Coordinates of C-alpha atoms and ligand atoms in Angstrom, one line a residue:
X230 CA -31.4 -11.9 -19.3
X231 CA -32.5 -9.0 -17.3
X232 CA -29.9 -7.9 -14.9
X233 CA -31.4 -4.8 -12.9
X234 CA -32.5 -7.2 -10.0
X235 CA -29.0 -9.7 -9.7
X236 CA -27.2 -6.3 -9.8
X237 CA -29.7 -4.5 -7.2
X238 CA -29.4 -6.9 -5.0
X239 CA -25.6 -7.0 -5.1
X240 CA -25.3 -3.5 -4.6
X241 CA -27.8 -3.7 -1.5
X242 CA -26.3 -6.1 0.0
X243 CA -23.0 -4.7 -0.3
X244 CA -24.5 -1.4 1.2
X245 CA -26.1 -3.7 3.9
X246 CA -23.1 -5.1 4.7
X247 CA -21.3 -1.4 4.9
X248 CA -24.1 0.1 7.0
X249 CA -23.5 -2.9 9.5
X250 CA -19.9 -2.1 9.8
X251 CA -19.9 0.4 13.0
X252 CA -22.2 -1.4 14.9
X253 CA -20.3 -5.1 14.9
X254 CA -17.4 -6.6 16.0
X255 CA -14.3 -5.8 14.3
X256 CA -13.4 -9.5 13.9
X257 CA -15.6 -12.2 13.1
X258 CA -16.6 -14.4 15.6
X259 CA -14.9 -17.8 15.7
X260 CA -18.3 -19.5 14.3
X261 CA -18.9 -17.3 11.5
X262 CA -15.4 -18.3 10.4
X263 CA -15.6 -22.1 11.1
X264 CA -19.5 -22.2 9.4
X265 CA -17.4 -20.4 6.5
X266 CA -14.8 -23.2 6.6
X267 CA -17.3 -25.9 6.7
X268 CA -19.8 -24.5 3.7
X269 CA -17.1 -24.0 1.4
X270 CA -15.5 -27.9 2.1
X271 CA -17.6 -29.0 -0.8
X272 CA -16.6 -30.0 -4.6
X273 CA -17.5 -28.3 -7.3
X274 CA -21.1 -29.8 -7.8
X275 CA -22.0 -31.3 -11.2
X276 CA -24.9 -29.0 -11.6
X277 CA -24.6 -25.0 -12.0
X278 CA -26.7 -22.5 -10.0
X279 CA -29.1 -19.2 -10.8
X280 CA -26.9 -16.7 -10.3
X281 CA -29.4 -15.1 -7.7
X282 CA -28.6 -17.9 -5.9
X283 CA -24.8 -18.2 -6.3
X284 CA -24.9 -14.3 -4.7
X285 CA -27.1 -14.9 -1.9
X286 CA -25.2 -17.9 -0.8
X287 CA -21.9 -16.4 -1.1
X288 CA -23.1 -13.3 1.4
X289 CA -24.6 -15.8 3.4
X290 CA -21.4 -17.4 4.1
X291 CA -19.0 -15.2 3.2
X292 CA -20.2 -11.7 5.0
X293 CA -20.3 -12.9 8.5
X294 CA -16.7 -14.2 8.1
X295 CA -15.5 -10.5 7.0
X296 CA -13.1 -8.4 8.7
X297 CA -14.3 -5.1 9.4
X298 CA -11.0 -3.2 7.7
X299 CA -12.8 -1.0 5.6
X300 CA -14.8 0.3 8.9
X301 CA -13.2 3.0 10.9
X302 CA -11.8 0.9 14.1
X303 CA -9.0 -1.1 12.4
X304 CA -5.8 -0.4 12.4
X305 CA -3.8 -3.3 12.0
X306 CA -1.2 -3.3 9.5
X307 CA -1.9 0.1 7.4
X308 CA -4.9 -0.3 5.9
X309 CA -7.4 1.9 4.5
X310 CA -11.2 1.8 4.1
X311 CA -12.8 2.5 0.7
X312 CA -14.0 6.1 0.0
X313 CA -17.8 6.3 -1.2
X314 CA -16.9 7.4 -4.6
X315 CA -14.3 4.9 -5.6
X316 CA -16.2 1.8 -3.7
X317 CA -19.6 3.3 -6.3
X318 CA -17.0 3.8 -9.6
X319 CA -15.0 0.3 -8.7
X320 CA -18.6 -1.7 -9.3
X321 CA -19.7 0.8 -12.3
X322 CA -16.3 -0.2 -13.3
X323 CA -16.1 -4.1 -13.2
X324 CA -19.7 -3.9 -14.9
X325 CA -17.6 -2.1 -17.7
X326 CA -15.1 -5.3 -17.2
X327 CA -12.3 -3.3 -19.3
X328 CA -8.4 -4.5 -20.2
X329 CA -6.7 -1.9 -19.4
X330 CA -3.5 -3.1 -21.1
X331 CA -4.0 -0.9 -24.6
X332 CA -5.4 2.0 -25.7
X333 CA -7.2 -0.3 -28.4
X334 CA -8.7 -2.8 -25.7
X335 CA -9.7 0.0 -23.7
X336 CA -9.5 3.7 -23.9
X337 CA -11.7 4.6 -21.2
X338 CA -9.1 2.3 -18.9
X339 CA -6.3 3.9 -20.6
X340 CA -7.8 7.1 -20.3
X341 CA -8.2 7.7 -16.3
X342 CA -5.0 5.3 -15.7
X343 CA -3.4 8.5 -17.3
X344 CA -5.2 11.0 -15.7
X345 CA -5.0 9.2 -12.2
X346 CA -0.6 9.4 -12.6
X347 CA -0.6 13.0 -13.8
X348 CA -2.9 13.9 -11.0
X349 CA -1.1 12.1 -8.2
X350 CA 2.2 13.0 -9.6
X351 CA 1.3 16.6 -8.9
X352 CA 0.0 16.3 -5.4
X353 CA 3.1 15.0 -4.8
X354 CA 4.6 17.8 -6.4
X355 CA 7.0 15.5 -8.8
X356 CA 8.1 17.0 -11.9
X357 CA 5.2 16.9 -14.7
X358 CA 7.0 14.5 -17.0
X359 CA 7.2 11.7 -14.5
X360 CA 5.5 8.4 -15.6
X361 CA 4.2 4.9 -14.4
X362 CA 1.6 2.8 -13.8
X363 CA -0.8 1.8 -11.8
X364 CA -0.4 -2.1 -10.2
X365 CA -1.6 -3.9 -7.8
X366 CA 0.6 -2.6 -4.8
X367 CA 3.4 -1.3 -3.2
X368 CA 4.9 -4.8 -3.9
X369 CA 4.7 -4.6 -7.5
X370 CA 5.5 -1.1 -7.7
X371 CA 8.4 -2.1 -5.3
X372 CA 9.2 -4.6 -8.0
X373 CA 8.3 -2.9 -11.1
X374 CA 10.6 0.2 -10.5
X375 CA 13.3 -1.7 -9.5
X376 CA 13.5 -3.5 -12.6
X377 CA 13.5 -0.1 -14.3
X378 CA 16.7 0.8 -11.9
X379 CA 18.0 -2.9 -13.1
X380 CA 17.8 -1.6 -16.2
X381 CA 19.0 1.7 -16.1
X382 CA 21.8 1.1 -14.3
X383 CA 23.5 -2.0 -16.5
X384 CA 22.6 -0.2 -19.4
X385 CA 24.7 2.7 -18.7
X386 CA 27.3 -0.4 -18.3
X387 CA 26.8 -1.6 -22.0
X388 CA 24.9 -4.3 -20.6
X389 CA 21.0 -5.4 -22.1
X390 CA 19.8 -6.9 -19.0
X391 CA 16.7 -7.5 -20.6
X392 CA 18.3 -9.3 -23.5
X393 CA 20.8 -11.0 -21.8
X394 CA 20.2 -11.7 -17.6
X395 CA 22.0 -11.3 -14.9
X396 CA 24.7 -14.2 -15.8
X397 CA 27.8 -12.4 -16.9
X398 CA 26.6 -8.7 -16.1
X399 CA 28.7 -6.5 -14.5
X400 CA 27.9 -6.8 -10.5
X401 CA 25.3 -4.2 -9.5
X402 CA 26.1 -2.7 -5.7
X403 CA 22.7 -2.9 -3.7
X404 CA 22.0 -0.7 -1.0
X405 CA 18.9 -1.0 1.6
X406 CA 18.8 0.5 5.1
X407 CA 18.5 -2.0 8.0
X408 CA 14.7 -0.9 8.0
X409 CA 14.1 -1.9 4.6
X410 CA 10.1 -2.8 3.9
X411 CA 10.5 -6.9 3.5
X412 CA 8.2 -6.4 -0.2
X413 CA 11.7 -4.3 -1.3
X414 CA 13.7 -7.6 -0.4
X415 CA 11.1 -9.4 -2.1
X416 CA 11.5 -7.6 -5.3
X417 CA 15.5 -7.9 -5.4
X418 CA 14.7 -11.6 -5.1
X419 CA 12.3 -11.3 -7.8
X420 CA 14.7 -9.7 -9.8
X421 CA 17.8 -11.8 -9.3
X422 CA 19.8 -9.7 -7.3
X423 CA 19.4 -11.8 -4.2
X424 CA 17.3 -10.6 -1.0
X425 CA 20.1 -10.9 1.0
X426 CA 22.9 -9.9 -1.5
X427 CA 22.1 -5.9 -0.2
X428 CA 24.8 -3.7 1.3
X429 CA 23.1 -2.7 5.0
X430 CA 22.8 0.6 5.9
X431 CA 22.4 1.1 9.6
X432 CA 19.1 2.9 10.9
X433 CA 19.1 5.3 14.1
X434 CA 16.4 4.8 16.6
X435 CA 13.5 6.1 14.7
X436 CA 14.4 3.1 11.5
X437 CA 15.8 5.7 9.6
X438 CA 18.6 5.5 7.3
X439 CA 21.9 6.9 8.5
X440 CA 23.2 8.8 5.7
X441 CA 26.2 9.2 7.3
X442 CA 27.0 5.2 6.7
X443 CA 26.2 5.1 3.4
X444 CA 29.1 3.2 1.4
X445 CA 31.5 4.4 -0.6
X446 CA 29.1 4.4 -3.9
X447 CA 30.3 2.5 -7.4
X448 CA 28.3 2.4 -10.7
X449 CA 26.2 0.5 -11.7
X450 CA 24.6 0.9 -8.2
X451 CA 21.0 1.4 -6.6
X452 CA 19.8 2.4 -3.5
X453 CA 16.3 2.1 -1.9
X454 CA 15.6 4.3 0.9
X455 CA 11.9 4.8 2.2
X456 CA 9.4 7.4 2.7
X457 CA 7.4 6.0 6.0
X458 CA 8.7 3.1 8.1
X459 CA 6.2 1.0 8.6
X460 CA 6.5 0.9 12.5
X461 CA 7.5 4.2 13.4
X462 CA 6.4 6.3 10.3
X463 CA 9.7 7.5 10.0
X464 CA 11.2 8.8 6.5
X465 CA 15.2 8.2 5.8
X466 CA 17.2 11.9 5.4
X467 CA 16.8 12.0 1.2
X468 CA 18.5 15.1 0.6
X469 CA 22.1 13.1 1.9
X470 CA 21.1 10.1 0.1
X471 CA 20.1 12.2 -3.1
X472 CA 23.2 14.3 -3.1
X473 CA 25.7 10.6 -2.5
X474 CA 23.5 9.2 -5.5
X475 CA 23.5 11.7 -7.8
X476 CA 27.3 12.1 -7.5
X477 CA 28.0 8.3 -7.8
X478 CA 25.7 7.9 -11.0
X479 CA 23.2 5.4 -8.8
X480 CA 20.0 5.1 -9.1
X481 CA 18.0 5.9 -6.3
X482 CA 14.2 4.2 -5.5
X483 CA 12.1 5.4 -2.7
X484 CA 9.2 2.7 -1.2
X485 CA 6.6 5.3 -0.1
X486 CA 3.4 3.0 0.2
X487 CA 1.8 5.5 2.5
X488 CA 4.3 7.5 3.4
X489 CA 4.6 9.3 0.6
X490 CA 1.6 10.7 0.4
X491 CA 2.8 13.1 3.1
X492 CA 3.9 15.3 0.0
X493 CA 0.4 16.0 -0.4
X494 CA -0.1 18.0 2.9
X495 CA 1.8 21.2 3.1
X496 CA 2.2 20.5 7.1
X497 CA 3.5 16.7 6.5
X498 CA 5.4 17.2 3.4
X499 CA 8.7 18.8 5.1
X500 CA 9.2 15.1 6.5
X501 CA 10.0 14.2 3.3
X502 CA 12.1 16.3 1.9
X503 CA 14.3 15.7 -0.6
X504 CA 12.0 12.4 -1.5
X505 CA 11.6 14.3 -5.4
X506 CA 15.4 13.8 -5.9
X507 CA 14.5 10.0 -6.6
X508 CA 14.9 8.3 -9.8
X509 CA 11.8 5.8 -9.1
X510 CA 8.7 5.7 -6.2
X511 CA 6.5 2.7 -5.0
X512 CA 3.2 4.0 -3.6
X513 CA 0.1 2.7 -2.5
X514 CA -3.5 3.9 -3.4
X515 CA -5.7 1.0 -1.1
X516 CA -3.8 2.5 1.8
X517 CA -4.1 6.0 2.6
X518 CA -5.7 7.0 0.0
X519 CA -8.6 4.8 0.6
X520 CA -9.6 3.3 -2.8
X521 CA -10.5 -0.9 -3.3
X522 CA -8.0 -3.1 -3.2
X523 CA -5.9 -3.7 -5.0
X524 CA -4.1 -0.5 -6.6
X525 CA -0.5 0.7 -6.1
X526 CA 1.8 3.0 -8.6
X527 CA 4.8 2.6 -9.9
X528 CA 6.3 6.3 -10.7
X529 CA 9.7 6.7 -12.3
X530 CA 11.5 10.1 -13.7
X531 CA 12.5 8.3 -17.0
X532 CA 9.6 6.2 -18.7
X533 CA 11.9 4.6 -21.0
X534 CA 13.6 2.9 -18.1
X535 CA 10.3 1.4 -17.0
X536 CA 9.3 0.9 -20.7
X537 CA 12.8 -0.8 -21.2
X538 CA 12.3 -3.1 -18.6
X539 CA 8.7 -3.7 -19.3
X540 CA 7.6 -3.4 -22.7
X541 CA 7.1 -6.4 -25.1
X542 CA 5.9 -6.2 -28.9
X543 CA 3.5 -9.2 -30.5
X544 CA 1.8 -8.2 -33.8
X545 CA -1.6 -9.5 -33.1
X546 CA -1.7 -7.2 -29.8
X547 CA -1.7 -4.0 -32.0
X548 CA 0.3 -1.9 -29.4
X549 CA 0.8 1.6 -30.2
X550 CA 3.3 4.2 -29.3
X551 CA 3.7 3.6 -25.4
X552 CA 0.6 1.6 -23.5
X553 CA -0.2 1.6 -20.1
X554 CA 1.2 -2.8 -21.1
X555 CA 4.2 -1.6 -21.7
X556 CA 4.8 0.3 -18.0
X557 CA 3.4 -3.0 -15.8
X558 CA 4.7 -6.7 -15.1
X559 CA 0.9 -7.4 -16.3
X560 CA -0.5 -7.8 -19.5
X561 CA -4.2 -8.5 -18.8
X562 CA -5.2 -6.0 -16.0
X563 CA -8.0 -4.7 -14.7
X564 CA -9.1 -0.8 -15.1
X565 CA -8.0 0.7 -11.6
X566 CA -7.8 4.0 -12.9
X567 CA -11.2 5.5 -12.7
X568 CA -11.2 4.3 -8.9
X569 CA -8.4 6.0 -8.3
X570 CA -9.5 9.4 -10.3
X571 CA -13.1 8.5 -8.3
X572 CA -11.2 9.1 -4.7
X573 CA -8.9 12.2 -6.3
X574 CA -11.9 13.7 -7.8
X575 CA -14.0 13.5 -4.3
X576 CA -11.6 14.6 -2.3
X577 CA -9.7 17.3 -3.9
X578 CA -6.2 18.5 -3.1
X579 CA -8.5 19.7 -0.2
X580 CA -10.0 16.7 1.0
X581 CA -6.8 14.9 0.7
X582 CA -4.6 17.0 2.5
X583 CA -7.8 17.1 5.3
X584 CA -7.4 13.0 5.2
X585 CA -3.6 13.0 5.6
X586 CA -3.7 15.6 8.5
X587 CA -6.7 13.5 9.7
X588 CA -5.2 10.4 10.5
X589 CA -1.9 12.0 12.2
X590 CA -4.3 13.9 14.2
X591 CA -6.1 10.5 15.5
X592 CA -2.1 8.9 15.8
X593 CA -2.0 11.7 18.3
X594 CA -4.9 11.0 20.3
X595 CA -4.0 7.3 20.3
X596 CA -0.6 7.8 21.5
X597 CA -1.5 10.9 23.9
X598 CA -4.4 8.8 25.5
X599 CA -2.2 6.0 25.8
X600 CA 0.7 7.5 27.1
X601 CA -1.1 9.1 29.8
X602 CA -2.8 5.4 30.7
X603 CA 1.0 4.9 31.2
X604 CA 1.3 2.9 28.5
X605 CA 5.2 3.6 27.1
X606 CA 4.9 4.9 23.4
X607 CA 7.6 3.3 21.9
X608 CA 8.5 6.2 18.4
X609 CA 8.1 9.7 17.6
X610 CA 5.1 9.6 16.4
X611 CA 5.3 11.9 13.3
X612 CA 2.8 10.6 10.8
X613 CA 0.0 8.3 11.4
X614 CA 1.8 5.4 13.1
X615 CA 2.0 4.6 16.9
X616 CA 4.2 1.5 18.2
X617 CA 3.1 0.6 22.0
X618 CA 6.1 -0.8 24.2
X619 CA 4.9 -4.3 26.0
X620 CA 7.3 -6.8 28.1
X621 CA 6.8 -9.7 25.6
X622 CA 5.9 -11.2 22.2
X623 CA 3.8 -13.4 24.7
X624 CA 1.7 -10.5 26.4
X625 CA 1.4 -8.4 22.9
X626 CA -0.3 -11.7 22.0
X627 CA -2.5 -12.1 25.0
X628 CA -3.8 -8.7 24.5
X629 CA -4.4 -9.1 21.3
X630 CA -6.7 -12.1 21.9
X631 CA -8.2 -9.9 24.5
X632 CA -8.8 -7.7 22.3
X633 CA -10.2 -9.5 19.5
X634 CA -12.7 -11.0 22.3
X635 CA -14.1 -7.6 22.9
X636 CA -14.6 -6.7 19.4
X637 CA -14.2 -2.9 19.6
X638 CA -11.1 -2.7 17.7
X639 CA -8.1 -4.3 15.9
X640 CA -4.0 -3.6 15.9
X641 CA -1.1 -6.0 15.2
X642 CA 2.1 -7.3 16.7
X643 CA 5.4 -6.1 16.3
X644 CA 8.6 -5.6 17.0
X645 CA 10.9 -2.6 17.6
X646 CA 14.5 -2.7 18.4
X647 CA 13.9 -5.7 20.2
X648 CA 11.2 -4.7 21.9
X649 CA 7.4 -6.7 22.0
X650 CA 5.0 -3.7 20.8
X651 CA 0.9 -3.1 19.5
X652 CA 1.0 -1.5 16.6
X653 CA -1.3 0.8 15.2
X654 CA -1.6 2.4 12.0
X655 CA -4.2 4.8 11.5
X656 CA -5.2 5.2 7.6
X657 CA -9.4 4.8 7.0
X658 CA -11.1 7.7 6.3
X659 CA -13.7 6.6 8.2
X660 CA -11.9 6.8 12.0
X661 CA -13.3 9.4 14.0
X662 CA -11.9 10.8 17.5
X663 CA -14.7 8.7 19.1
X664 CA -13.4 6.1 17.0
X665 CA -10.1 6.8 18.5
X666 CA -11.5 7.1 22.4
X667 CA -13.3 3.9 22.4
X668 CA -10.5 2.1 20.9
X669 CA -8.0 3.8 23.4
X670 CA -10.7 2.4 26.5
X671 CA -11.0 -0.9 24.8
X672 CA -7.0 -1.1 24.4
X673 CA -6.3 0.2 28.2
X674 CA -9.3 -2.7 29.4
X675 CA -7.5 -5.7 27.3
X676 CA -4.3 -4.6 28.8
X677 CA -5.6 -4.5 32.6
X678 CA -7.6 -7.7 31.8
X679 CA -3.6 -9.3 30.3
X680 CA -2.2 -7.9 33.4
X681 CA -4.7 -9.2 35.8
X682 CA -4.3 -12.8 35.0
Ligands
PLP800 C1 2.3 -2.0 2.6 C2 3.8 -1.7 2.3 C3 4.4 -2.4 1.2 C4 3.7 -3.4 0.4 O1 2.6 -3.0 -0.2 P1 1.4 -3.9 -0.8 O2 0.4 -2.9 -1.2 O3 0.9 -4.8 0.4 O4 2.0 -4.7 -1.9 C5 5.7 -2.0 0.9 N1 6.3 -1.0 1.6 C6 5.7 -0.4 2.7 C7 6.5 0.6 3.5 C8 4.4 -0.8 3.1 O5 3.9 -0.1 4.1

């Protein structure tokens, strides 16, 4: 079968689709999601399709019903668009359709999974012989390095956690700070150390941790702290935490989805200082560093904890000496590396640093041109996250309809010390200042519109 034209057209329509972005609404409209709804209420029919038309049908339906997140107007949640050159080596890549669990399945997979670690490792300026993986989020990296910690730490207690579970294992002290990311509780769940079985550090008003009421630390113990709240942007004090941790024997994990990457801006980085000290780091590459979803890494300071925790041995799978398998919760995975080499390799330490500064910049606008529509900004705003301050859960949701009805731009709903706010995270490559300006106006509108009911 000749696939030049099934694959041209998928390509121009994705590019169709991209070069549409700016000009629409940033939500769908209501119909486009309800024709959506209604097309795909079918069974599966009896009879299959020409794959031509399989493709044309699914953009048909399918496109309209989008979300323009990848354009350069949303900033709900903290999402990033998809840089040129990993959106291009993402479909190069699935046409490759690679298992990137071994070196024998794949060494091209293998080979920028590798390369993509080393190379993020040392914007981050971690020590060189830090390893990990790349998975499918912050989530899993969340996850995935805390089972490394599981194991680390009841090891050192002559326990094989692995081997033997949790039942009978000496208790493991679990610290969080009150402004703990909900994935981190998640993954303690996941890991059978209870979501709500955590010791509570109390956060000042900024959602960081307050070193200064950390426990009385016992071995086996971990700690999770976090580079970037994901309100306020805000990174806990790690050189306290680091220096309680060290001298306690506990292992200490970091959840830097995005705000990690601050490390790789010399003007950002001093907010997270200390943040190398850590034993283990979740971070997100579909965030700020703008490649497809989905791609996160797990980075840890001693492989054979995450190996320990991870690896599994099954003669027909013909692993050799440590595979990228034996660093993931996955066995069966697709090749995210050369995405994530494909945004590094564009960018540069250059571009990247450019991107990071970028965003904060356009935080700044937002909250400056805000503030002065007398809108109360409700954080510091010291990295790419603004919170706006609202009277109610009720009116943040009014304006958010309003907002949504206008089409210009998108932000969420949240909360902050009790208090209703708009959040908005700025993390796409693509945001400009104008960008920024017309979603200020369109913001300041909804809210008179709210207001004037
Ligand atoms: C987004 C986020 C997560 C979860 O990441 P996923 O990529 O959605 O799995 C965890 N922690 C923080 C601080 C986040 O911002």
């Amino acid at each position: 079968m000749d696939l030049d034209p099934l694959l041209e057209d998928a390509a121009r329509r994705g590019a169709h689709h991209l070069a549409a972005l700016d000009g629409r609404r940033v939500t769908p409209d209501a119909a486009a999601v309800a024709a959506l709804d209604s097309a795909l209420d079918v069974d599966l029919p009896e009879d299959g399709a020409e794959p031509a038309e399989v493709l044309a049908w699914i953009d048909a339906i399918g496109s309209p019903a989008t979300v323009a997140s990848s354009g350069g107007r949303y900033f709900g949640f903290v999402t990033g668009g998809t840089l040129p050159a990993a959106l291009a080596t993402n479909w190069l890549a699935s046409a490759w359709d690679q298992n990137a669990f071994t070196r024998t399945m794949s060494p091209t997979a293998v080979g920028f999974e590798r390369t993509a670690l080393r190379w993020i490792v040392s914007a981050l300026g971690f020590e060189p012989g830090c390893e990990g993986a790349i998975v499918t989020g912050a989530t899993m990296a969340n996850a995935s390095a805390l089972a490394a910690a599981r194991h680390s730490v009841l090891a050192r207690a002559g326990w094989d956690v692995e081997r033997d579970g949790l039942f009978g294992a000496p208790e493991v002290q679990v610290v969080v700070g009150a402004e703990v990311h909900a994935t981190v509780r998640k993954a303690l769940g996941l890991l059978g150390f209870g979501r709500e079985r955590v010791v509570v550090v109390p956060a000042d008003d900024q959602g960081r941790m307050r070193a200064d009421a950390l426990p009385v630390l016992r071995a086996p113990a971990i700690v999770c702290a976090q580079a970037g709240n994901v309100n306020s942007g805000a990174f806990d004090p790690f050189g306290p935490i680091a220096d309680a941790c060290r001298a306690a024997g506990a292992w200490l994990h970091v959840d830097g989805a995005f705000g990690l990457w601050a490390r790789a801006s010399s003007r950002l980085a001093p907010l997270a200082t200390g943040v190398e000290r850590a034993d283990s780091w979740a971070l997100d590459a579909h965030k700020w560093l703008n490649t497809p979803y989905d791609a996160g890494l797990v980075i840890v300071r001693d492989g054979n904890a995450l190996s320990n925790a991870m690896s599994f041995r099954a003669p027909y799978l013909a692993q050799r000496d440590r595979e990228p398998g034996d660093l993931t919760p996955d066995s069966s995975r697709r090749a995210r590396g050369p995405e994530v080499v494909a945004a590094l390799r564009s960018l540069g330490r250059r571009g990247l640093e450019e991107l990071l500064d970028r965003c904060c910049d356009h935080a700044r606008r937002f909250a400056d041109g805000l503030g002065q529509a007398g809108l109360p900004i409700l954080n510091d705003v010291v990295l790419n996250q603004v919170v706006v301050g609202f009277e109610s859960d009720a009116e943040v949701a009014a304006l958010i309809e309003a907002l949504e009805a206008d089409g210009t731009c998108w932000c969420g709903p949240t909360q902050w010390h009790g208090q209703a706010g708009l959040r908005i995270s700025v993390s796409s490559w693509q945001t400009t200042a104008d960008d920024v300006a017309r979603s200020c106006d369109a913001i300041v509108r909804a809210v008179r519109e709210v207001r004037a009911r």
